[in-house]
Coordinates of N, CA and C and ligand atoms in Angstrom, one line a residue:
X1 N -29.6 5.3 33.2 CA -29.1 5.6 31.9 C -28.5 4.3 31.2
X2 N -28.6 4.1 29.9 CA -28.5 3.1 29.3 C -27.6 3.6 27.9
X3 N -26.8 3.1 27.4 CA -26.3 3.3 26.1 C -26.0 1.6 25.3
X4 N -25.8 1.5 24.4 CA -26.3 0.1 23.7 C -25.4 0.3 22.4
X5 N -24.0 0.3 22.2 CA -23.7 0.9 21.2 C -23.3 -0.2 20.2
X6 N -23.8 -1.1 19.9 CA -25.1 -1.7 18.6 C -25.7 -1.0 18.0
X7 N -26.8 -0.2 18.8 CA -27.3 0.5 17.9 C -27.0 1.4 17.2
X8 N -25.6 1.7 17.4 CA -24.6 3.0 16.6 C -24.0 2.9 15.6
X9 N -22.8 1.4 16.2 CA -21.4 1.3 15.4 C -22.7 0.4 14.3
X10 N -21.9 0.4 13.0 CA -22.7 -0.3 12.0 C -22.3 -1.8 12.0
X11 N -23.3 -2.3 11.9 CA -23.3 -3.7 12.1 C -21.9 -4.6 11.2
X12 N -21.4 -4.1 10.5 CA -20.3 -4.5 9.4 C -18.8 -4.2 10.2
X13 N -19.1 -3.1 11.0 CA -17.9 -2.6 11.8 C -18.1 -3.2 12.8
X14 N -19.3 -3.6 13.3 CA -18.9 -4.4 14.5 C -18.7 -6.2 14.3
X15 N -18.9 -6.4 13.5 CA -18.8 -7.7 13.0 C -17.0 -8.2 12.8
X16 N -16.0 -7.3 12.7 CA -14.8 -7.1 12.2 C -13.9 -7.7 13.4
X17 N -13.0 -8.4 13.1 CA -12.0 -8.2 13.8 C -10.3 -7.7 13.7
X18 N -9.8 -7.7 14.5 CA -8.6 -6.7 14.7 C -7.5 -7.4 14.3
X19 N -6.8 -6.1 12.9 CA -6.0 -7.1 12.7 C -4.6 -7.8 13.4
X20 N -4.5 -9.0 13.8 CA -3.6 -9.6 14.8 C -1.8 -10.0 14.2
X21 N -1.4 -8.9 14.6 CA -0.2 -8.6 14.5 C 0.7 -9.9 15.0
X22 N 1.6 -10.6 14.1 CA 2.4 -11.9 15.4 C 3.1 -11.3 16.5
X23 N 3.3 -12.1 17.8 CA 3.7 -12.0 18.5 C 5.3 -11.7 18.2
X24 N 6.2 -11.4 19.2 CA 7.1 -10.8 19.6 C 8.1 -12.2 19.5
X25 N 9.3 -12.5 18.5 CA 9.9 -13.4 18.2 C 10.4 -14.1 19.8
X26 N 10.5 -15.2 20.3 CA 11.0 -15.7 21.6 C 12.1 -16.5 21.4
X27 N 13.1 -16.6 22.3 CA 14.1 -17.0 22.3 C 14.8 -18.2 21.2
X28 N 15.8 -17.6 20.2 CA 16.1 -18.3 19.3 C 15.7 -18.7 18.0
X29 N 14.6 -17.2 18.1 CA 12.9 -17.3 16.3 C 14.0 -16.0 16.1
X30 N 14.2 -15.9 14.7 CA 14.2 -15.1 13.9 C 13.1 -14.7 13.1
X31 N 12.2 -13.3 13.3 CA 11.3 -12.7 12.9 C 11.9 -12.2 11.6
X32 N 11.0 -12.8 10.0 CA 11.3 -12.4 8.8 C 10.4 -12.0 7.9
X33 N 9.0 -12.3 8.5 CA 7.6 -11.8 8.0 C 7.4 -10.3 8.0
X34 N 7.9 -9.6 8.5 CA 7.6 -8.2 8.6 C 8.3 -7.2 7.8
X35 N 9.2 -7.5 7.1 CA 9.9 -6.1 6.3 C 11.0 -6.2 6.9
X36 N 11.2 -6.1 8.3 CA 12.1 -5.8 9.3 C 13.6 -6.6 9.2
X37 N 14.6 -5.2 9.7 CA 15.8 -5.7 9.9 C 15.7 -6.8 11.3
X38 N 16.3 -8.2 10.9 CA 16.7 -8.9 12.7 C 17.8 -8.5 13.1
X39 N 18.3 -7.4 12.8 CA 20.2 -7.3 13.5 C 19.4 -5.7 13.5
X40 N 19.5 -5.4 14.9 CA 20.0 -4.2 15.8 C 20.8 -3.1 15.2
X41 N 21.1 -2.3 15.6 CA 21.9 -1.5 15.4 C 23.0 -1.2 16.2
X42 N 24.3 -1.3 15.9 CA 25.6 -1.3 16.9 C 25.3 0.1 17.2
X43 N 26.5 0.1 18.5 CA 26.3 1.1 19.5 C 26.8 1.9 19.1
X44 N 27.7 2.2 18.0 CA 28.8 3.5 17.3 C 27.2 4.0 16.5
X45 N 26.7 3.3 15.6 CA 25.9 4.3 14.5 C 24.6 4.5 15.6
X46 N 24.4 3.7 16.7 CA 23.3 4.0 17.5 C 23.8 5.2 18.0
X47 N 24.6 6.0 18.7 CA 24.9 7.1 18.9 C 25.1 7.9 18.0
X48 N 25.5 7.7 17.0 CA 25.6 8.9 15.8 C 23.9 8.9 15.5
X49 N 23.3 8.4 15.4 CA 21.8 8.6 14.9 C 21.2 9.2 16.4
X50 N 21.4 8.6 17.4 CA 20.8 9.9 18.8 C 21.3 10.9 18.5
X51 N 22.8 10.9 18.2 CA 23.2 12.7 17.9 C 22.0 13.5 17.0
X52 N 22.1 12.6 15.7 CA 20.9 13.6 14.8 C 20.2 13.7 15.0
X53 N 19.4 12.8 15.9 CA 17.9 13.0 16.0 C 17.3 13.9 16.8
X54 N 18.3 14.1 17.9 CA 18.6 15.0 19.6 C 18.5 16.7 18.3
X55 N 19.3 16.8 17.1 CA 19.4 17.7 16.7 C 18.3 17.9 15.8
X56 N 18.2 17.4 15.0 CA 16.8 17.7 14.2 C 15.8 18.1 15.0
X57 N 15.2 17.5 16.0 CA 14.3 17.4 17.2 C 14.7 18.8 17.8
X58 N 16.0 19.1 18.1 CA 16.6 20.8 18.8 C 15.3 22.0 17.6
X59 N 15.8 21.1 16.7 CA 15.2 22.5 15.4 C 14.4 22.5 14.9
X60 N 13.5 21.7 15.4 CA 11.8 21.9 15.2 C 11.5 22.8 15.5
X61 N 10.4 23.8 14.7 CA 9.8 25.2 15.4 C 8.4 24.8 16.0
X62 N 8.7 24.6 17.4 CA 7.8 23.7 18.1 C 6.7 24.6 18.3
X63 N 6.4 26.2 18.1 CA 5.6 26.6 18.2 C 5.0 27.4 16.7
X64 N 4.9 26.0 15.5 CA 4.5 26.8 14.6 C 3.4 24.8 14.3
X65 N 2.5 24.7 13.8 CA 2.0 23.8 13.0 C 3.3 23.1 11.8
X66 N 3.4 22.0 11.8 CA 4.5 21.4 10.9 C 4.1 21.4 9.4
X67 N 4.7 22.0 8.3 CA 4.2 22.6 7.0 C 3.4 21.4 6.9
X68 N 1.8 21.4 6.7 CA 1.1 20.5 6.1 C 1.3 19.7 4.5
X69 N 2.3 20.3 4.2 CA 2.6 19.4 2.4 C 3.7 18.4 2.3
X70 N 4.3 19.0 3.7 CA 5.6 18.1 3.8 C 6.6 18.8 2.2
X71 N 6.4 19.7 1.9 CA 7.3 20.3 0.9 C 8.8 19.8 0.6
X72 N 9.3 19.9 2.0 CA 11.1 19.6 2.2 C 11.6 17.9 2.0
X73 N 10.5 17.5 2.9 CA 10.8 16.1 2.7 C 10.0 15.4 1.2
X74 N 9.0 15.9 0.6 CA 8.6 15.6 -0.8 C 9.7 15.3 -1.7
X75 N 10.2 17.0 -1.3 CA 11.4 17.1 -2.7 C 12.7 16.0 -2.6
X76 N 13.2 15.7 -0.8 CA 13.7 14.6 -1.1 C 13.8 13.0 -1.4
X77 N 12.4 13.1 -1.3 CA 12.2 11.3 -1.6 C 11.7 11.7 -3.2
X78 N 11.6 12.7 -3.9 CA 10.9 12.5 -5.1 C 12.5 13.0 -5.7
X79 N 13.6 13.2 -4.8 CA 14.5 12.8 -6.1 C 15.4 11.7 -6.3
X80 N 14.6 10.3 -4.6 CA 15.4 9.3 -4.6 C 14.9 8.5 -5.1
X81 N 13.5 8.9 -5.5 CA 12.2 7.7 -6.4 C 12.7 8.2 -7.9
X82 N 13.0 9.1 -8.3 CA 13.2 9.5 -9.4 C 11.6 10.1 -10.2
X83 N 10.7 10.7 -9.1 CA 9.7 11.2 -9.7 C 9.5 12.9 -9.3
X84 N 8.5 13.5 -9.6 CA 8.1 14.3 -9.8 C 7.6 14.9 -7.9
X85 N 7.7 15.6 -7.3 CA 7.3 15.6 -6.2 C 5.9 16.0 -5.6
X86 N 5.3 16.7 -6.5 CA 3.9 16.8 -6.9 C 3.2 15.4 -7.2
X87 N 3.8 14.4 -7.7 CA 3.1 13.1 -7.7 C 2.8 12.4 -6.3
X88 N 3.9 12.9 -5.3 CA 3.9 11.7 -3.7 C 2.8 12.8 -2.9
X89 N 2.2 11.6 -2.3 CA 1.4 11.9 -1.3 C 2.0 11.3 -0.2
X90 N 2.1 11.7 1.3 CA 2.8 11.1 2.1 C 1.4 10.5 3.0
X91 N 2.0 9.1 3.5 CA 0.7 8.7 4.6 C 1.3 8.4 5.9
X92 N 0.5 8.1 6.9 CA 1.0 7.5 8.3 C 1.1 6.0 8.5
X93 N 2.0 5.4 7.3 CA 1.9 4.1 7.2 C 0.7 3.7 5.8
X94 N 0.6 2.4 5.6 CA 0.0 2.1 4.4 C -1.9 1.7 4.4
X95 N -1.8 1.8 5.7 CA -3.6 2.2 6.4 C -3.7 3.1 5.6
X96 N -3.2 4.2 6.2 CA -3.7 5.5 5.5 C -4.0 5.4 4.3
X97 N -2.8 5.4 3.6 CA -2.6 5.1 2.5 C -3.8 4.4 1.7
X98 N -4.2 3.4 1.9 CA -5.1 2.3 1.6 C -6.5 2.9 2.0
X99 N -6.8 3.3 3.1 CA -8.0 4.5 3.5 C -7.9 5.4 2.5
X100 N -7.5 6.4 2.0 CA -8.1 7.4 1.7 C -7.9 6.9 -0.2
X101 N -7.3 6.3 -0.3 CA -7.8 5.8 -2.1 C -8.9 4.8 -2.0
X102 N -9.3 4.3 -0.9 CA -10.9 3.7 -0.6 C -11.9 4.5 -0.6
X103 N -11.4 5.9 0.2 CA -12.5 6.6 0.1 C -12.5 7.4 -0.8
X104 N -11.3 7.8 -1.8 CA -11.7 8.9 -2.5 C -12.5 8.0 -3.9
X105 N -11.9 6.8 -3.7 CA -12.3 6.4 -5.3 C -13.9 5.4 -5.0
X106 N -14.3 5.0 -4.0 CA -15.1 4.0 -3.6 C -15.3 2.8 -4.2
X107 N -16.1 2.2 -4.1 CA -16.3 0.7 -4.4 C -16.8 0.8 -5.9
X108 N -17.1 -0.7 -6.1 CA -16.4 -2.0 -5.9 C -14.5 -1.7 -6.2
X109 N -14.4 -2.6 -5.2 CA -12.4 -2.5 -4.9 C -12.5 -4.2 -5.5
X110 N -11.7 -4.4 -6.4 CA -11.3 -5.5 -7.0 C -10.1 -6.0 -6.8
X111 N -9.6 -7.6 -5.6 CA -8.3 -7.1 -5.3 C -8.2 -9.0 -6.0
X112 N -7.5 -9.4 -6.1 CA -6.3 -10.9 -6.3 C -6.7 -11.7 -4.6
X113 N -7.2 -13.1 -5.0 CA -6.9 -13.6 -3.6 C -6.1 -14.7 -3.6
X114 N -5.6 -14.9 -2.4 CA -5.1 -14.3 -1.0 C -4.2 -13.0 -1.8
X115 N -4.2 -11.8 -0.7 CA -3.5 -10.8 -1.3 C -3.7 -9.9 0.4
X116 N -2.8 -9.3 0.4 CA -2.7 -8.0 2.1 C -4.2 -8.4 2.2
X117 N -4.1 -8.2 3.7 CA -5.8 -8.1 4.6 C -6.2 -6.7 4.7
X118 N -5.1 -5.9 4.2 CA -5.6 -4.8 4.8 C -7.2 -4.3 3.7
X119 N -6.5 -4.7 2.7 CA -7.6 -4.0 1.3 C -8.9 -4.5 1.5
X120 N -9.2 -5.8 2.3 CA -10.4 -6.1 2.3 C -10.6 -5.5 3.8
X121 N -10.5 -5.5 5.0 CA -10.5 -5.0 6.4 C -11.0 -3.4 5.9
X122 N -10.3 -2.8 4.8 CA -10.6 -1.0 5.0 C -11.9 -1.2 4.2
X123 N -12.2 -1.7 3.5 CA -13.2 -1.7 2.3 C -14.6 -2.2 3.3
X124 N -14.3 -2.9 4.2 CA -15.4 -3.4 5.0 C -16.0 -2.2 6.2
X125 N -15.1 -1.8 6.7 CA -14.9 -0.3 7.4 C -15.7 0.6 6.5
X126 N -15.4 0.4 5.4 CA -16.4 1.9 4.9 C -17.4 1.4 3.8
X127 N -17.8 0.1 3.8 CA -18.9 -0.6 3.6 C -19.0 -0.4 2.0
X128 N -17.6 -0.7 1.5 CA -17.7 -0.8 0.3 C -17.5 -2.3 -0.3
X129 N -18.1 -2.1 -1.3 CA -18.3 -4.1 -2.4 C -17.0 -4.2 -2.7
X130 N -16.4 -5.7 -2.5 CA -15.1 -6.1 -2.5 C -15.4 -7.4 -3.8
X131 N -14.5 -7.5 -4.6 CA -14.4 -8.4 -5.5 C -13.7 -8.5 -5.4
X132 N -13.3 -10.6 -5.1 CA -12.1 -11.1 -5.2 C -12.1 -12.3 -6.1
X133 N -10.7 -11.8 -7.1 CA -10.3 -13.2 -8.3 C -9.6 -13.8 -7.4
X134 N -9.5 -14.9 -7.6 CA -8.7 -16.3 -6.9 C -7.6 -16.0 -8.0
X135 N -6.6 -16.2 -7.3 CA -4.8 -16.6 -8.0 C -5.1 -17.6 -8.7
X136 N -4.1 -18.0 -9.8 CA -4.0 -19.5 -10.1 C -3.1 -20.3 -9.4
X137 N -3.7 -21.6 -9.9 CA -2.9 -22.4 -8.8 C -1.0 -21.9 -8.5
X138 N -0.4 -21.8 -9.8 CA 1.0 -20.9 -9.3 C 0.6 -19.6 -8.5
X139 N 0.3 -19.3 -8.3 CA -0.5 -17.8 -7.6 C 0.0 -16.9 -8.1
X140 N -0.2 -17.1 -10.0 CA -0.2 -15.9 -10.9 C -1.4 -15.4 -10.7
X141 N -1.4 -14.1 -11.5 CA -2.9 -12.8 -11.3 C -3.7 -14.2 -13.0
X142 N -5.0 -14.5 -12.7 CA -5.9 -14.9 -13.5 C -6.5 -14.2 -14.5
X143 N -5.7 -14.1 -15.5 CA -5.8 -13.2 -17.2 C -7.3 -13.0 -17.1
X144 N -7.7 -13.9 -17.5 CA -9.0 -14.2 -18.1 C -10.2 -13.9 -17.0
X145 N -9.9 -14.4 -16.0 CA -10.8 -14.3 -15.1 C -10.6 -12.6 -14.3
X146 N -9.7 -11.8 -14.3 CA -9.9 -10.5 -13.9 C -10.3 -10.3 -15.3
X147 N -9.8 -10.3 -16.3 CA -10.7 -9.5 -17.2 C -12.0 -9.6 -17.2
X148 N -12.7 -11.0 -16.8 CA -13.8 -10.9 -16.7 C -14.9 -10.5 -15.9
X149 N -14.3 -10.0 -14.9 CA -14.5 -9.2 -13.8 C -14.1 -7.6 -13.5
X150 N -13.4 -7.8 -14.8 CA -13.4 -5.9 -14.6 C -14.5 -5.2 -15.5
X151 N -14.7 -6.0 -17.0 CA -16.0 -5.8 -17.4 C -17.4 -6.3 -17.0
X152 N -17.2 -7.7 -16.4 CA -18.7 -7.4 -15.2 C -19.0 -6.4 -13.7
X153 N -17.9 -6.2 -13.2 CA -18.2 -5.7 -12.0 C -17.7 -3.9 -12.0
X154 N -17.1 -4.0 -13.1 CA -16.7 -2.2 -13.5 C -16.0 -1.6 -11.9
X155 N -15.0 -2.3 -11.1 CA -14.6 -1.9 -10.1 C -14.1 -0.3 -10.3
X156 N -14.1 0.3 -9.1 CA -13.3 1.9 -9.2 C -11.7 1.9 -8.8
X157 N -12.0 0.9 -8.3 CA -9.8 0.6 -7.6 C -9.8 -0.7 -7.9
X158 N -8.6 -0.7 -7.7 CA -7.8 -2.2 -8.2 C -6.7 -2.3 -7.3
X159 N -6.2 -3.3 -6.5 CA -4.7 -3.0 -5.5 C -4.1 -4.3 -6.1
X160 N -3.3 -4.5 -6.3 CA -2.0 -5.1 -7.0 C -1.1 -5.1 -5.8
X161 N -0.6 -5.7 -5.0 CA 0.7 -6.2 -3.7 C 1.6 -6.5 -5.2
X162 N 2.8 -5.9 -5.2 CA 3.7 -6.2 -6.5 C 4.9 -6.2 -5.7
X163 N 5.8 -7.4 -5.1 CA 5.2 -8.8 -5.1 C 3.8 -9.0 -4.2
X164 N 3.4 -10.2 -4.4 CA 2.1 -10.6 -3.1 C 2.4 -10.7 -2.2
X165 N 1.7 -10.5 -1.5 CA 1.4 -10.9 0.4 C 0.2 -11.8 0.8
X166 N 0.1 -13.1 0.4 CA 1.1 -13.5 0.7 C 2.0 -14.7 0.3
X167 N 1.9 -14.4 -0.9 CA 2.3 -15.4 -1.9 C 3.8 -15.4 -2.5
X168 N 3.8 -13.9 -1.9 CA 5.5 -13.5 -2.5 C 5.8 -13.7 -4.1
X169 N 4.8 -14.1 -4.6 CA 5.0 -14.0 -6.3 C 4.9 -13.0 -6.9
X170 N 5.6 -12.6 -7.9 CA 5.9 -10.8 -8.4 C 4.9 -11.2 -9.5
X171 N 3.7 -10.6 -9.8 CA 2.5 -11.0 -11.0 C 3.7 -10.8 -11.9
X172 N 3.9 -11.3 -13.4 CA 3.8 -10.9 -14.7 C 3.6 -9.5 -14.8
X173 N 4.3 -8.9 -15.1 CA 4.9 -7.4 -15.7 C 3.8 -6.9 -16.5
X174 N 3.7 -8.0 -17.5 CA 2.4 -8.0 -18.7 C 1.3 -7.9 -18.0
X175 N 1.0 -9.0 -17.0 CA -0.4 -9.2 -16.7 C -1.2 -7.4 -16.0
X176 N 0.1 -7.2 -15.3 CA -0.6 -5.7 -14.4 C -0.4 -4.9 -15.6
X177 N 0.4 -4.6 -16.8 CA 0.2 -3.7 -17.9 C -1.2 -3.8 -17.9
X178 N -1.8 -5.4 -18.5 CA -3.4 -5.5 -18.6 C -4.1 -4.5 -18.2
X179 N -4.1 -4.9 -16.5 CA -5.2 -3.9 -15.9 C -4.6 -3.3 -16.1
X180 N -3.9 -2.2 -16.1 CA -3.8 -1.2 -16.0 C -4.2 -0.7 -17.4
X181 N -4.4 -1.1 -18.5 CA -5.1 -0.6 -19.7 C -6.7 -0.8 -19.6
X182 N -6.7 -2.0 -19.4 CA -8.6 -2.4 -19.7 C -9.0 -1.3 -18.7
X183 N -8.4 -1.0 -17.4 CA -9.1 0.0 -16.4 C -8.9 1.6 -16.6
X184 N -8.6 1.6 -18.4 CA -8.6 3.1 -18.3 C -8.9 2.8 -20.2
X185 N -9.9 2.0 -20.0 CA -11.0 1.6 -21.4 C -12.8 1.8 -21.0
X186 N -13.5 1.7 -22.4 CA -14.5 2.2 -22.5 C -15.3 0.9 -21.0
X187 N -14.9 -0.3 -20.9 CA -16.0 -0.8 -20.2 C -15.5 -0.6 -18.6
X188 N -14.3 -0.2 -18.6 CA -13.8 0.2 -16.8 C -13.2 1.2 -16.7
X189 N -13.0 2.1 -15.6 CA -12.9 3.3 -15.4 C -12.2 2.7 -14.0
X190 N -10.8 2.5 -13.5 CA -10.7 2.3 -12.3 C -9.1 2.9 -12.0
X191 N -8.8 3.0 -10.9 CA -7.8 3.7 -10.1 C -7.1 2.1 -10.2
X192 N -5.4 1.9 -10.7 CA -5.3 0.9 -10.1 C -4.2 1.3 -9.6
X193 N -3.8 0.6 -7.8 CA -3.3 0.9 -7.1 C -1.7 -0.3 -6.7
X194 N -0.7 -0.4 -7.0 CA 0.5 -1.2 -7.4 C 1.1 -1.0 -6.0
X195 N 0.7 -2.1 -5.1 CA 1.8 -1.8 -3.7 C 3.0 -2.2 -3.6
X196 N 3.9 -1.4 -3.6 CA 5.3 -1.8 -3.5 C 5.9 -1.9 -2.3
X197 N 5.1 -2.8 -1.1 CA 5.5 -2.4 -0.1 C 7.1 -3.4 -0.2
X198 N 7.0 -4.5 -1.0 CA 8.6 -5.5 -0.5 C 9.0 -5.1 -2.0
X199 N 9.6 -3.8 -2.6 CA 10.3 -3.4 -3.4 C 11.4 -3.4 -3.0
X200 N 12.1 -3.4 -2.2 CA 13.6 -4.0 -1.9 C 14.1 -5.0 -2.5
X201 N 13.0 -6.3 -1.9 CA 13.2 -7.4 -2.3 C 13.3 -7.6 -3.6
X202 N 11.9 -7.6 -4.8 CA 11.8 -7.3 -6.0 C 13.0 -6.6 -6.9
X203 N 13.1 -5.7 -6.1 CA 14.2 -4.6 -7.3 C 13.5 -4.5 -8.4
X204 N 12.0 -4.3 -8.4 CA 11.1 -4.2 -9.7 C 10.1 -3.1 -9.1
X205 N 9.9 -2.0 -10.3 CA 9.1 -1.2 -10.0 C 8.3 -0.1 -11.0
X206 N 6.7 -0.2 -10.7 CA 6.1 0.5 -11.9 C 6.5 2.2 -11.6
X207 N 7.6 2.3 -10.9 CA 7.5 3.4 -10.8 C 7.8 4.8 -11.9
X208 N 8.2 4.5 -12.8 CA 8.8 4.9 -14.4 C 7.7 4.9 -15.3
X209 N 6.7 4.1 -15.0 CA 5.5 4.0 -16.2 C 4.4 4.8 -15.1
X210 N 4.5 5.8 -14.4 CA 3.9 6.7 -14.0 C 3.3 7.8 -14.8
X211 N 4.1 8.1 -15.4 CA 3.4 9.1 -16.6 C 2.9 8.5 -17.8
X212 N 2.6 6.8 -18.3 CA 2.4 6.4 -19.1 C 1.1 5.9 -18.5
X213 N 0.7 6.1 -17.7 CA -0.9 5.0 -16.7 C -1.5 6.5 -16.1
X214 N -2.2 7.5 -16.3 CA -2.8 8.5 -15.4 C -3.9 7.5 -14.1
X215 N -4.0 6.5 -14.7 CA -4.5 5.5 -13.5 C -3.6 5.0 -12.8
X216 N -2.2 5.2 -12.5 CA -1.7 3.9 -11.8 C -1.3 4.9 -11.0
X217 N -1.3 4.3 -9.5 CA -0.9 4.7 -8.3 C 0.3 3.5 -7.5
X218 N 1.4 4.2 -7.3 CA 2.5 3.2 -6.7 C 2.5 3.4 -5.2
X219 N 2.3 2.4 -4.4 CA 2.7 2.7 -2.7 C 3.8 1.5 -2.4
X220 N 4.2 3.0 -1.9 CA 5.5 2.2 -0.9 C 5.7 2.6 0.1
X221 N 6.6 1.7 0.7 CA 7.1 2.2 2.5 C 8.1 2.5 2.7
X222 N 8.0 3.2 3.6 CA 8.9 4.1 4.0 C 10.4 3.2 5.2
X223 N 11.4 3.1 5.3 CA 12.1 2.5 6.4 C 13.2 3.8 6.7
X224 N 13.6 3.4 7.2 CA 15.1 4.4 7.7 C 16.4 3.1 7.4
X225 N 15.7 2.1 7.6 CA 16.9 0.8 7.7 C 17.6 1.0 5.9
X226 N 17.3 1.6 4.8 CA 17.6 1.5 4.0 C 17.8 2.6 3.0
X227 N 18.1 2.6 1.7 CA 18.1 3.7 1.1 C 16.6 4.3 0.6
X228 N 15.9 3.6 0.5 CA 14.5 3.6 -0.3 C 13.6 4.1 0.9
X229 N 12.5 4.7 0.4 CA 11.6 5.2 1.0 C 10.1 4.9 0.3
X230 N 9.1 5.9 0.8 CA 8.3 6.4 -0.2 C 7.6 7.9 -0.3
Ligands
PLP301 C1 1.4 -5.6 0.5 C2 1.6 -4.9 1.7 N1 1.4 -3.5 1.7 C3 1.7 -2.8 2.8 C4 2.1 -3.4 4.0 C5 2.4 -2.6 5.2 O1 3.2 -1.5 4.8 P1 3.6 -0.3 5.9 O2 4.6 -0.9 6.8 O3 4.2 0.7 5.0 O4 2.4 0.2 6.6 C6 2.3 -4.8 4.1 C7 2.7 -5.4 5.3 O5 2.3 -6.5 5.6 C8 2.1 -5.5 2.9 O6 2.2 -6.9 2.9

């Protein structure tokens, strides 16, 4: 018996590699690339948070399926976002997230380069056409040159890192109004997708011009380290 699975996985998927997480900070590195708090949690609130967790965990109805809409928890992050709770979709991290507006809206995905790996990594996964504008040399979003690209290439998504990753530059306010108008004009028709994953940092957010863009989609992350979610 023989199996050969080349001939299965698609040649695009197997050509991919994994995305490589950094290593584990070593004696004396302060790890600051990641989102992540570097200070621990003291031992007083680390026991008051096992208390709650020990209890929440008690009151799970472990023999029922967990409400699929997430209803309870909707209503509370949609009244710390200040939106509507019917607008959040909840994901398992910003994969997900980034997967299924891949798949619902498909290709061409028009993203800013350098910009997150993930948008091009998922887009290759499901063997959709990726267009990438180069930043300008400040690694502002290129006015002219996405516009020219949104009416040559008529993308279906657009992802916006607001700030970048990994440029840490917050685009122009203006410039993402742009897309977000020409891609809900006669020559583009596209989803654009505004990742807020370092909205902490920023303290900026399209999340208020939600009802003014039926194209704009905001993602954010979720922490426990802080007040914000998504
Ligand atoms: C722009 C951007 N979006 C999303 C993420 C990851 O977000 P999450 O931790 O919610 O999966 C990162 C992390 O590198 C990022 O840079």
């Amino acid at each position: 018996m023989s199996f050969d699975p080349t001939q299965v996985i698609r040649p695009e998927v197997s050509a991919l590699t994994a995305y490589a997480a950094p290593a584990p900070p070593g004696e004396g590195q302060v790890k600051l690339d990641a989102n992540e708090s570097p200070f621990a949690l003291g031992q007083a609130p680390r026991g008051a948070l096992a208390a709650e967790l020990a209890k929440a965990l008690a009151d799970v109805a472990l023999h029922r399926y967990p409400d699929p809409d997430a209803r309870a928890l909707r209503t509370l992050l949609a009244d710390e976002l200040g939106v509507r709770a019917e607008q959040l979709v909840l994901t398992n991290g910003s994969d997900e997230g980034i997967q299924l507006l891949e798949m619902a809206a498909g290709g061409p995905v028009l993203i800013p380069a350098p910009t997150f790996v993930m948008y091009e990594h998922t887009a290759q996964v499901l063997g959709l056409r990726l267009v990438k504008v180069p930043l300008t040399d400040s690694f502002e979003l290129d006015r002219p040159a996405v516009r020219a690209a949104l009416a040559r290439e008529r993308p279906r998504l657009v992802f916006l890192a607001w700030p970048n990753n990994p440029t840490g530059r917050l685009f122009d306010a203006a410039a993402v109004e742009e897309v977000l108008r020409l891609c809900a004009g006669e020559a583009c028709q596209a989803v654009v997708a505004v990742d807020e994953a370092y909205a902490d940092y920023s303290g900026r957010t399209f999340l208020d011009r939600l009802d003014r863009h039926p194209n704009l989609v905001v993602r954010r992350s979720c922490t426990r380290s802080g007040r914000r979610t998504t």
